[in-house]
Backbone as JSON, one array per atom type, in Angstrom:
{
  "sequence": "XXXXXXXXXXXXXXXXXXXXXXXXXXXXXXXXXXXXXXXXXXXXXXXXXXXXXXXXXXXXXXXXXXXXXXXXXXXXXXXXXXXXXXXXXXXXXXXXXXXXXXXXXXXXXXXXXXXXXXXXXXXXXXXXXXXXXXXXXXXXXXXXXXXXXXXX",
  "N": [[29.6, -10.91, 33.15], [28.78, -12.94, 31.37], [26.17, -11.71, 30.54], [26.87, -10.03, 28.63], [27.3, -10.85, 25.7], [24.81, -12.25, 25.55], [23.16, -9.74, 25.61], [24.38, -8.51, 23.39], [23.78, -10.58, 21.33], [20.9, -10.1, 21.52], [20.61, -7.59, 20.45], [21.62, -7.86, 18.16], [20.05, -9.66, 16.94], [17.62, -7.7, 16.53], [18.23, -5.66, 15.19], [18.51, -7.29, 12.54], [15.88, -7.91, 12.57], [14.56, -5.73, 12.41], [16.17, -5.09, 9.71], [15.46, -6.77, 7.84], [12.5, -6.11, 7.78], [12.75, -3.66, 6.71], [13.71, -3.88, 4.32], [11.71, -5.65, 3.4], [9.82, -4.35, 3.13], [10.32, -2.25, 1.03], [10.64, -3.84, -0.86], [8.15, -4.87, -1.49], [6.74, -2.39, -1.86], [8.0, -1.69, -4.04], [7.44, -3.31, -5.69], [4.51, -3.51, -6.2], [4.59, -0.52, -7.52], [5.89, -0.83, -9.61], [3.78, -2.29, -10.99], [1.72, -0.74, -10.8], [3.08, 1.86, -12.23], [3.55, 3.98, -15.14], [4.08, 2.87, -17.37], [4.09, 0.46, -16.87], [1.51, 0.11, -16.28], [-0.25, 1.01, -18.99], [1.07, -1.3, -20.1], [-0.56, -3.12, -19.39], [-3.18, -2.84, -19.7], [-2.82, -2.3, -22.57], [-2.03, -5.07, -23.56], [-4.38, -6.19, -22.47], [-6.54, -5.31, -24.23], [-7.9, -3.33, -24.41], [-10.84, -1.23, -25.02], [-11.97, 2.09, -25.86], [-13.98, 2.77, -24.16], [-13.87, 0.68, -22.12], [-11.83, 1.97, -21.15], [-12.45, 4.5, -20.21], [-14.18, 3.48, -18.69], [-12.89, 2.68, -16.28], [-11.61, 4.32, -15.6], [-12.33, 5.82, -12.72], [-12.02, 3.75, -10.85], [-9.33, 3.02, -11.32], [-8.3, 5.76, -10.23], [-9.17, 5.97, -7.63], [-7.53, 3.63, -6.66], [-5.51, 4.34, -6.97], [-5.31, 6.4, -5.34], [-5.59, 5.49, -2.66], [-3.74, 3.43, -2.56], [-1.26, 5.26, -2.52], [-1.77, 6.77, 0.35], [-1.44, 4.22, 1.67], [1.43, 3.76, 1.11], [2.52, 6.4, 1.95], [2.36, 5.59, 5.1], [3.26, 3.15, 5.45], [6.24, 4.29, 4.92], [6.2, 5.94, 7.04], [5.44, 4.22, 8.94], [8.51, 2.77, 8.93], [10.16, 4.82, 9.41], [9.0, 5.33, 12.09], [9.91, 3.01, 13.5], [12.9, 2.76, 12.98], [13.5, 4.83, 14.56], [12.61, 4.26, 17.06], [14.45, 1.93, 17.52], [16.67, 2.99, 17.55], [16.37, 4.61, 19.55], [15.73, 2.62, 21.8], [17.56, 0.59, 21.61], [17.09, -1.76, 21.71], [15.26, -4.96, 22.01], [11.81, -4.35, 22.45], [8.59, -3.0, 23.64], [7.71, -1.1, 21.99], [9.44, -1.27, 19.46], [8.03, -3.41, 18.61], [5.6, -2.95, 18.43], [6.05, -0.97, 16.23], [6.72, -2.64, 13.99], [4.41, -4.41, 14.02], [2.68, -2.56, 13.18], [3.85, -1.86, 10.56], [3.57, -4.13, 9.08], [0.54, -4.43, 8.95], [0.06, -2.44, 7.62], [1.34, -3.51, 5.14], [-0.32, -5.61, 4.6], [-2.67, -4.15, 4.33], [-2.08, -2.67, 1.9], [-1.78, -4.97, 0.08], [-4.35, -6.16, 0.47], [-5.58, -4.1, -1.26], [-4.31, -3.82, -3.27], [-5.07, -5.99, -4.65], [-8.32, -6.35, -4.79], [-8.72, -4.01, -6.12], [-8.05, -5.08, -8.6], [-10.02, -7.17, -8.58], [-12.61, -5.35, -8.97], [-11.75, -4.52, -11.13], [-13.0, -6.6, -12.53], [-16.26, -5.65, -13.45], [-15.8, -4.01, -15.64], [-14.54, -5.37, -18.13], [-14.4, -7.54, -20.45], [-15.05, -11.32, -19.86], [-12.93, -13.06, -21.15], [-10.8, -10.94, -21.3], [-11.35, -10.2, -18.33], [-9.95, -12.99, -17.4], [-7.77, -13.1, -18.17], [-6.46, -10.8, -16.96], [-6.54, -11.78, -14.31], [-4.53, -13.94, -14.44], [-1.95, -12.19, -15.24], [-2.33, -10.99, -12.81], [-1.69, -13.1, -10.79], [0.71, -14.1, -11.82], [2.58, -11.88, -11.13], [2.16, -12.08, -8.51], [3.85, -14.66, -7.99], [5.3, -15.27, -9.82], [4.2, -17.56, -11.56], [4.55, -18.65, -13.92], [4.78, -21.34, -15.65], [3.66, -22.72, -14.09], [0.83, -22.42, -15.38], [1.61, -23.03, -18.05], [0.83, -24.97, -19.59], [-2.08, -23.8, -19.91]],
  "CA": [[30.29, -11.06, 31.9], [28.14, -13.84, 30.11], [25.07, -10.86, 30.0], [27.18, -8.95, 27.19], [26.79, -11.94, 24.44], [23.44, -12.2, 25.26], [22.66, -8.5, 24.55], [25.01, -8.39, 22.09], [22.63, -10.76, 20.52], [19.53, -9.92, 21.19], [20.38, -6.35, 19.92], [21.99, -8.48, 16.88], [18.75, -9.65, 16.07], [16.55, -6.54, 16.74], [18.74, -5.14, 13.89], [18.33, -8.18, 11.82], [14.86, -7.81, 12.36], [14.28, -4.49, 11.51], [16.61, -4.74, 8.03], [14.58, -7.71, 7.0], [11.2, -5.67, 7.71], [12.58, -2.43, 6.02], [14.2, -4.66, 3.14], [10.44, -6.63, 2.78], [8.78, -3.2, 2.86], [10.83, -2.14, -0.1], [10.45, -4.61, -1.78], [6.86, -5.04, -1.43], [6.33, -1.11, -2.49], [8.96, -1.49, -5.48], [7.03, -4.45, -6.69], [3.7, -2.38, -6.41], [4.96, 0.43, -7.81], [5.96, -1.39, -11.27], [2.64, -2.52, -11.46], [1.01, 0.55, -10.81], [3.39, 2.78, -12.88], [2.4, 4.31, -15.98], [4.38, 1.75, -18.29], [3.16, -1.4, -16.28], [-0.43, 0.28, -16.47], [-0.31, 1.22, -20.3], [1.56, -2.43, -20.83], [-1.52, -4.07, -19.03], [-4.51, -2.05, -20.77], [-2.27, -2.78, -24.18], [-2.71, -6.65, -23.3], [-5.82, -6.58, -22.23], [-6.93, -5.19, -25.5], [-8.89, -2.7, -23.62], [-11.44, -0.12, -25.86], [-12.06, 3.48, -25.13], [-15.28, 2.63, -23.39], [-13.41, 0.3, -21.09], [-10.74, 2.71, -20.2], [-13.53, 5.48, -19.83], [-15.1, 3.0, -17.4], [-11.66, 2.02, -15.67], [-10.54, 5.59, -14.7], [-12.35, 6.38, -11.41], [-11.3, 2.43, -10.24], [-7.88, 3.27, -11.1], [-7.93, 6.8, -9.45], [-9.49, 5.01, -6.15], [-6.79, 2.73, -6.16], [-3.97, 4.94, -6.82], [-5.25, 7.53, -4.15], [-5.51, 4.44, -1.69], [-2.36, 2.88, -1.98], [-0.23, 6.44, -2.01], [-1.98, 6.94, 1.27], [-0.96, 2.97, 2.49], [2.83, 3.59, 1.04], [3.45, 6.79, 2.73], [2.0, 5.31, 6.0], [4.59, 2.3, 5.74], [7.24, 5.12, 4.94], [6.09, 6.62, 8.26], [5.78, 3.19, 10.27], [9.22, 2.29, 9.41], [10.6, 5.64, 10.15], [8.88, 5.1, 13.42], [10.53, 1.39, 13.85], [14.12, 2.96, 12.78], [13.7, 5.8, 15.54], [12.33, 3.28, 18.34], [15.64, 0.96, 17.48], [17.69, 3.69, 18.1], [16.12, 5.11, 21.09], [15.33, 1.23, 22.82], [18.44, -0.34, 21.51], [17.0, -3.42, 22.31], [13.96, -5.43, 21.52], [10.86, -3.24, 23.09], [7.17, -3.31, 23.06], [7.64, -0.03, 20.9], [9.93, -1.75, 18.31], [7.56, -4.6, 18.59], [4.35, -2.31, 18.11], [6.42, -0.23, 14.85], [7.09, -3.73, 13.19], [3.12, -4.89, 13.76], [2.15, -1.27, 12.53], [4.12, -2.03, 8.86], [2.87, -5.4, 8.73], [-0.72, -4.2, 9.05], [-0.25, -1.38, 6.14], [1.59, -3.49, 4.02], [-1.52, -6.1, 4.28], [-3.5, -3.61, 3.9], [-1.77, -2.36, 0.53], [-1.93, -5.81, -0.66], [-5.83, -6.2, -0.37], [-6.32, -2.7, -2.05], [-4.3, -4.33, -4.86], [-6.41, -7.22, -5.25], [-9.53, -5.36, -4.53], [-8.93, -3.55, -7.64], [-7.79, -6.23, -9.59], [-11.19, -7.51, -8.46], [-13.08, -4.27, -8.93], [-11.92, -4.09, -12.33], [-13.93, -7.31, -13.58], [-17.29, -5.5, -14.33], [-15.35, -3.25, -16.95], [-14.0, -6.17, -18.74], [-15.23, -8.84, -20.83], [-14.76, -12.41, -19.22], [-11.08, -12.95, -21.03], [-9.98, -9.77, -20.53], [-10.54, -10.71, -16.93], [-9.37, -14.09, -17.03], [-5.64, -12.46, -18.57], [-5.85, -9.96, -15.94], [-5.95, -12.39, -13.08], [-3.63, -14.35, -15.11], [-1.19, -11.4, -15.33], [-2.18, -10.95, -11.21], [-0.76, -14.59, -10.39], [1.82, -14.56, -12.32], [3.09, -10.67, -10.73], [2.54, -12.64, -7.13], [4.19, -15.36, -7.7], [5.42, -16.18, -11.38], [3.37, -18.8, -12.22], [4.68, -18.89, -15.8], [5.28, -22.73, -15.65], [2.19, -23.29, -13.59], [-0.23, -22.46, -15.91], [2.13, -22.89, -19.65], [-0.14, -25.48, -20.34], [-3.26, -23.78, -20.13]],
  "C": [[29.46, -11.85, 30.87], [26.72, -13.06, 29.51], [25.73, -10.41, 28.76], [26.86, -9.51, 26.0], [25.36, -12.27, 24.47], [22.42, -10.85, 24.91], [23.0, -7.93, 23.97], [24.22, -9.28, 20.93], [21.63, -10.62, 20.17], [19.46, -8.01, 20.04], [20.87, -6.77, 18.16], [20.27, -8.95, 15.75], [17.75, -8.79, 15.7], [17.04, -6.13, 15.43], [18.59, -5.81, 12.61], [16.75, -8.03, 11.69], [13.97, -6.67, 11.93], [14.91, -4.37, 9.86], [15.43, -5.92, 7.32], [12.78, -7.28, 6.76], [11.3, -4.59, 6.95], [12.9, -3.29, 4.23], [12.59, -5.15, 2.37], [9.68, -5.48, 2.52], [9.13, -2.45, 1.81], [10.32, -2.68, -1.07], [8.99, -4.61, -2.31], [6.39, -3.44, -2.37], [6.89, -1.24, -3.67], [8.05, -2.37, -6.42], [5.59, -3.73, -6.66], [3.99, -1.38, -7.19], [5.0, 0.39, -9.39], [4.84, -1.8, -11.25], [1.65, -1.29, -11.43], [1.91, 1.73, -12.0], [2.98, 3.01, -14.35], [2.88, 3.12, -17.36], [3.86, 0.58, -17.86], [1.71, -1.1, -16.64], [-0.92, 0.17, -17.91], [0.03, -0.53, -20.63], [0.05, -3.56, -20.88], [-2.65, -3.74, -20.17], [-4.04, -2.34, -22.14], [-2.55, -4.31, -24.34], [-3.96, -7.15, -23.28], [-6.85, -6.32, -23.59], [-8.17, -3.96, -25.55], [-9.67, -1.12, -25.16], [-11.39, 1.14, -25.17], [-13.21, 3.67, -24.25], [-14.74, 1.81, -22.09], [-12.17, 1.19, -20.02], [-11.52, 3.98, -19.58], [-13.84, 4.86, -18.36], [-14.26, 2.17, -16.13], [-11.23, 2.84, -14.77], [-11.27, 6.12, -13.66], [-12.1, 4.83, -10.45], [-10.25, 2.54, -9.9], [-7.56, 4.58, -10.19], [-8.39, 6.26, -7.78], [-8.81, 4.51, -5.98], [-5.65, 3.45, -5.89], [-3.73, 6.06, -5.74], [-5.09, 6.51, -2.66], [-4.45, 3.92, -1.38], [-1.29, 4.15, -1.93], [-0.05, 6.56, -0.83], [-1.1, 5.53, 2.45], [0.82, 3.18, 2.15], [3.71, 4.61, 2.02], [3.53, 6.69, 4.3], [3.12, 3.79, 6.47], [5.8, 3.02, 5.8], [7.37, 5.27, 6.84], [6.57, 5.75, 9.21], [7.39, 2.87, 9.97], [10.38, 3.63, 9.75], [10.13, 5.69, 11.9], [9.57, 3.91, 14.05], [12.09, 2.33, 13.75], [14.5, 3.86, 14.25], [13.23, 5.04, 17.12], [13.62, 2.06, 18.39], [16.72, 1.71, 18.42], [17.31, 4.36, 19.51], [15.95, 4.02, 22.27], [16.89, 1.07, 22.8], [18.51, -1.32, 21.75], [15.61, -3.82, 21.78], [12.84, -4.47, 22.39], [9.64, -3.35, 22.46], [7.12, -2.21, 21.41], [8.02, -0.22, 19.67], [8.95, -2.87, 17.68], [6.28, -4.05, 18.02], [4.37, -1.47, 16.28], [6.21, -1.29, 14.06], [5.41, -4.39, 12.78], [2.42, -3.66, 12.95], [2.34, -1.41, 10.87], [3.34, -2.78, 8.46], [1.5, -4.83, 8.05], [-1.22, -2.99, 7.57], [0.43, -2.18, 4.71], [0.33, -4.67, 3.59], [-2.24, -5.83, 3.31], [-3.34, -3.03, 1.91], [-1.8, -3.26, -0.57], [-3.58, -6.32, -0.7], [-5.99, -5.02, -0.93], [-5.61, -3.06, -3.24], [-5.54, -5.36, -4.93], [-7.25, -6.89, -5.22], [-9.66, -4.71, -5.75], [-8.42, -4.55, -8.52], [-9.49, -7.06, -9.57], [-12.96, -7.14, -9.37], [-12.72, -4.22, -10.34], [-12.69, -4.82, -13.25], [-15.34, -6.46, -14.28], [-16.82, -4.38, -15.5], [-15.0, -4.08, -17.85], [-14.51, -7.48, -19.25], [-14.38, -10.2, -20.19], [-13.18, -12.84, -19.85], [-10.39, -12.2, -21.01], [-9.69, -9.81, -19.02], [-10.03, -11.92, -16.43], [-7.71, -13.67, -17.06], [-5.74, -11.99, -17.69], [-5.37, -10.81, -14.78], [-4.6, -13.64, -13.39], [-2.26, -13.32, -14.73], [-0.99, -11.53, -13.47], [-1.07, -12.32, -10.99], [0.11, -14.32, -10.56], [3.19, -13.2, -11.45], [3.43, -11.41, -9.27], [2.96, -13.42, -6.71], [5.11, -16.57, -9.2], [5.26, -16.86, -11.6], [3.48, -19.42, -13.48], [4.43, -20.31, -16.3], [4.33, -23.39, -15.37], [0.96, -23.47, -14.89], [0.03, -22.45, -17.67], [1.57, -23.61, -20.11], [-1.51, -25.21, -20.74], [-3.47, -22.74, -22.01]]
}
């Protein structure tokens, strides 16, 4: 009798631990997504003050990036369709649930150096305060910094 509350919990958490990994993997793509879309992109390049020589020399950076992270978003799609279908087939914690959950992790990493990477990658197009705003703009996207840096 006292086993049922204990895998009534542990399956409590497995579930808890999968919404909080599909929830963060959302999130994580949604908040990508506005920065990559074509109003966040246009808003940035409008900020930045960018010429037609810089956007000339922008657009196979940006197509590298945007073919890169499609590839990393629908590969988190995948891993947590693989995590959702290993929940339901374990019903319990399991190397397999345990292996889906390290699988997201690892792409949504990965989706976050291929942002920065191009955020990186875009300095030699850009004169030195064009890329100071950009990484400016970066910060502030990863962590709203607004406050941090209102004195500079």
């Amino acid at each position: 009798m006292k086993k049922i509350p204990a895998i009534l919990t542990l399956v409590a958490a497995v579930f808890l631990i999968a919404a909080l990994s599909a929830i963060l993997s959302f999130w994580v793509c949604s908040r990508m997504q506005r920065i990559r879309n074509p109003d966040g992109h246009d808003w940035i390049h409008t900020q930045l003050g960018l010429t037609a020589e810089q956007e000339k020399a922008l657009e196979p950076i940006e197509q590298r990036y945007n073919e890169r992270s499609r590839v990393l978003e629908e590969q988190m799609r995948l891993g947590n369709l693989e995590l959702a279908k290993a929940i339901l087939a374990d019903g319990r914690d399991s190397p397999r649930v345990r292996d889906a959950i390290a699988k997201i992790h690892t792409e949504m990493g990965q989706l976050q150096n291929t942002a920065i990477d191009h955020v990186f990658e875009m300095r030699g197009a850009l004169t030195p305060e064009q890329y100071d705003k950009l990484l400016h703009f970066t910060a502030d996207a990863l962590g709203n910094l607004d406050s941090a840096h209102a004195g500079k």
